[in-house]
CSV table of C-alpha atoms in Angstrom, one decimal:
chain,number,residue,atom,x,y,z
I,83,UNK,CA,0.0,0.0,0.0
I,84,UNK,CA,1.4,3.4,-1.0
I,85,UNK,CA,1.8,6.2,1.7
I,86,UNK,CA,0.6,9.6,0.6
I,87,UNK,CA,1.8,13.0,2.0
I,88,UNK,CA,-0.3,13.6,5.0
I,89,UNK,CA,-1.9,17.2,5.1
I,90,UNK,CA,-0.5,19.5,7.8
I,91,UNK,CA,-2.8,20.9,10.2
I,92,UNK,CA,-2.6,24.7,9.0
I,93,UNK,CA,-1.2,24.3,5.4
I,94,UNK,CA,-2.9,21.2,4.3
I,95,UNK,CA,-0.7,19.9,1.3
I,96,UNK,CA,0.7,23.2,0.4
I,97,UNK,CA,4.1,22.8,1.6
I,98,UNK,CA,4.5,19.4,0.2
I,99,UNK,CA,3.3,20.7,-3.2
I,100,UNK,CA,5.4,23.7,-3.3
I,101,UNK,CA,8.6,21.7,-2.3
I,102,UNK,CA,8.2,19.5,-5.4
I,103,UNK,CA,5.1,19.9,-7.5
I,104,UNK,CA,5.9,17.0,-10.0
I,105,UNK,CA,7.1,14.7,-7.2
I,106,UNK,CA,3.8,15.5,-5.2
I,107,UNK,CA,1.5,14.8,-8.0
I,108,UNK,CA,3.4,11.7,-9.1
I,109,UNK,CA,2.8,10.1,-5.7
I,110,UNK,CA,-0.9,9.8,-6.8
I,111,UNK,CA,-0.3,7.8,-10.0
I,112,UNK,CA,-2.0,4.7,-8.6
I,113,UNK,CA,-4.5,6.5,-6.4
I,114,UNK,CA,-8.3,6.2,-6.6
I,115,UNK,CA,-10.4,8.1,-9.1
I,116,UNK,CA,-10.7,11.2,-7.0
I,117,UNK,CA,-8.0,12.5,-4.6
I,118,UNK,CA,-9.1,15.1,-2.0
I,119,UNK,CA,-6.4,17.6,-1.3
I,120,UNK,CA,-6.2,20.8,0.8
I,121,UNK,CA,-4.2,23.9,0.3
I,122,UNK,CA,-4.6,26.2,3.4
I,123,UNK,CA,-8.4,26.5,3.8
I,124,UNK,CA,-9.0,25.6,0.2
I,125,UNK,CA,-10.4,22.2,-0.7
I,126,UNK,CA,-9.2,20.8,-4.1
I,127,UNK,CA,-9.6,17.4,-6.0
I,128,UNK,CA,-7.2,15.6,-8.3
I,129,UNK,CA,-9.3,13.8,-10.7
I,130,UNK,CA,-7.8,10.5,-12.0
I,131,UNK,CA,-10.6,9.0,-14.1
I,132,UNK,CA,-11.1,10.0,-17.7
I,133,UNK,CA,-14.8,10.3,-17.4
I,134,UNK,CA,-14.5,12.7,-14.4
I,135,UNK,CA,-11.9,14.8,-16.1
I,136,UNK,CA,-14.2,15.2,-19.3
I,137,UNK,CA,-17.0,16.1,-17.0
I,138,UNK,CA,-14.9,18.8,-15.3
I,139,UNK,CA,-13.1,20.2,-18.3
I,140,UNK,CA,-15.9,19.9,-20.9
I,141,UNK,CA,-19.4,19.5,-19.5
I,142,UNK,CA,-18.8,21.6,-16.3
I,143,UNK,CA,-16.3,24.1,-17.5
I,144,UNK,CA,-18.3,27.1,-17.1
I,145,UNK,CA,-19.2,26.3,-13.5
I,146,UNK,CA,-15.6,25.4,-12.5
I,147,UNK,CA,-13.1,28.1,-12.0
I,148,UNK,CA,-9.5,27.8,-11.2
I,149,UNK,CA,-8.4,29.8,-8.1
I,150,UNK,CA,-5.5,32.5,-8.5
I,151,UNK,CA,-3.6,30.5,-5.8
I,152,UNK,CA,-3.7,27.3,-8.1
I,153,UNK,CA,-2.7,29.3,-11.2
I,154,UNK,CA,0.2,31.1,-9.4
I,155,UNK,CA,1.5,27.9,-7.8
I,156,UNK,CA,1.4,25.7,-10.9
I,157,UNK,CA,2.6,28.4,-13.5
I,158,UNK,CA,6.0,27.4,-13.4
I,159,UNK,CA,5.3,23.6,-13.9
I,160,UNK,CA,2.2,23.7,-16.1
I,161,UNK,CA,2.2,27.1,-17.6
I,162,UNK,CA,-0.9,29.0,-18.9
I,163,UNK,CA,-2.4,25.7,-20.5
I,164,UNK,CA,-5.8,24.0,-20.7
I,165,UNK,CA,-5.7,23.0,-17.0
I,166,UNK,CA,-4.9,26.3,-15.5
I,167,UNK,CA,-6.5,29.0,-17.8
I,168,UNK,CA,-10.1,30.2,-17.6
I,169,UNK,CA,-12.3,31.7,-20.3
I,170,UNK,CA,-11.7,33.1,-22.9
I,171,UNK,CA,-8.2,31.8,-23.1
I,172,UNK,CA,-9.4,28.4,-21.9
I,173,UNK,CA,-11.8,28.2,-25.0
I,174,UNK,CA,-9.3,29.4,-27.5
I,175,UNK,CA,-6.8,26.7,-26.3
I,176,UNK,CA,-9.6,24.0,-26.6
I,177,UNK,CA,-10.3,25.0,-30.1
I,178,UNK,CA,-6.5,24.7,-31.0
I,179,UNK,CA,-6.1,21.2,-29.2
I,180,UNK,CA,-9.4,19.8,-30.4
I,181,UNK,CA,-8.0,18.5,-33.7
I,182,UNK,CA,-5.3,16.6,-31.9
I,183,UNK,CA,-7.7,14.7,-29.8
I,184,UNK,CA,-10.0,13.8,-32.6
I,185,UNK,CA,-6.9,12.4,-34.5
I,186,UNK,CA,-6.1,10.0,-31.6
I,187,UNK,CA,-9.6,8.5,-32.0
I,188,UNK,CA,-8.7,7.2,-35.4
I,189,UNK,CA,-5.2,5.8,-34.6
């Protein structure tokens, strides 16, 4: 059984995440479909299942917004990509990336 970083009382997972973003997220590679996380007083969820990711990024995208803290803390590792941007940049990036995802269906 894998042991994951335990959230600290005040900071939650924030210090673990800021210390090594890729390493922190990599520990959940074999985790369940939804991993609850906490950064200070903000609850976050790491979605691992494709259907949940599709639901969040496509079907519910207008209802879900990324916090400024998330955008600032992941800017170095993820940049201003699909996962961290909001409308209208998010919609523009979706349109640019859409042909690549359709091509994968036919391979």
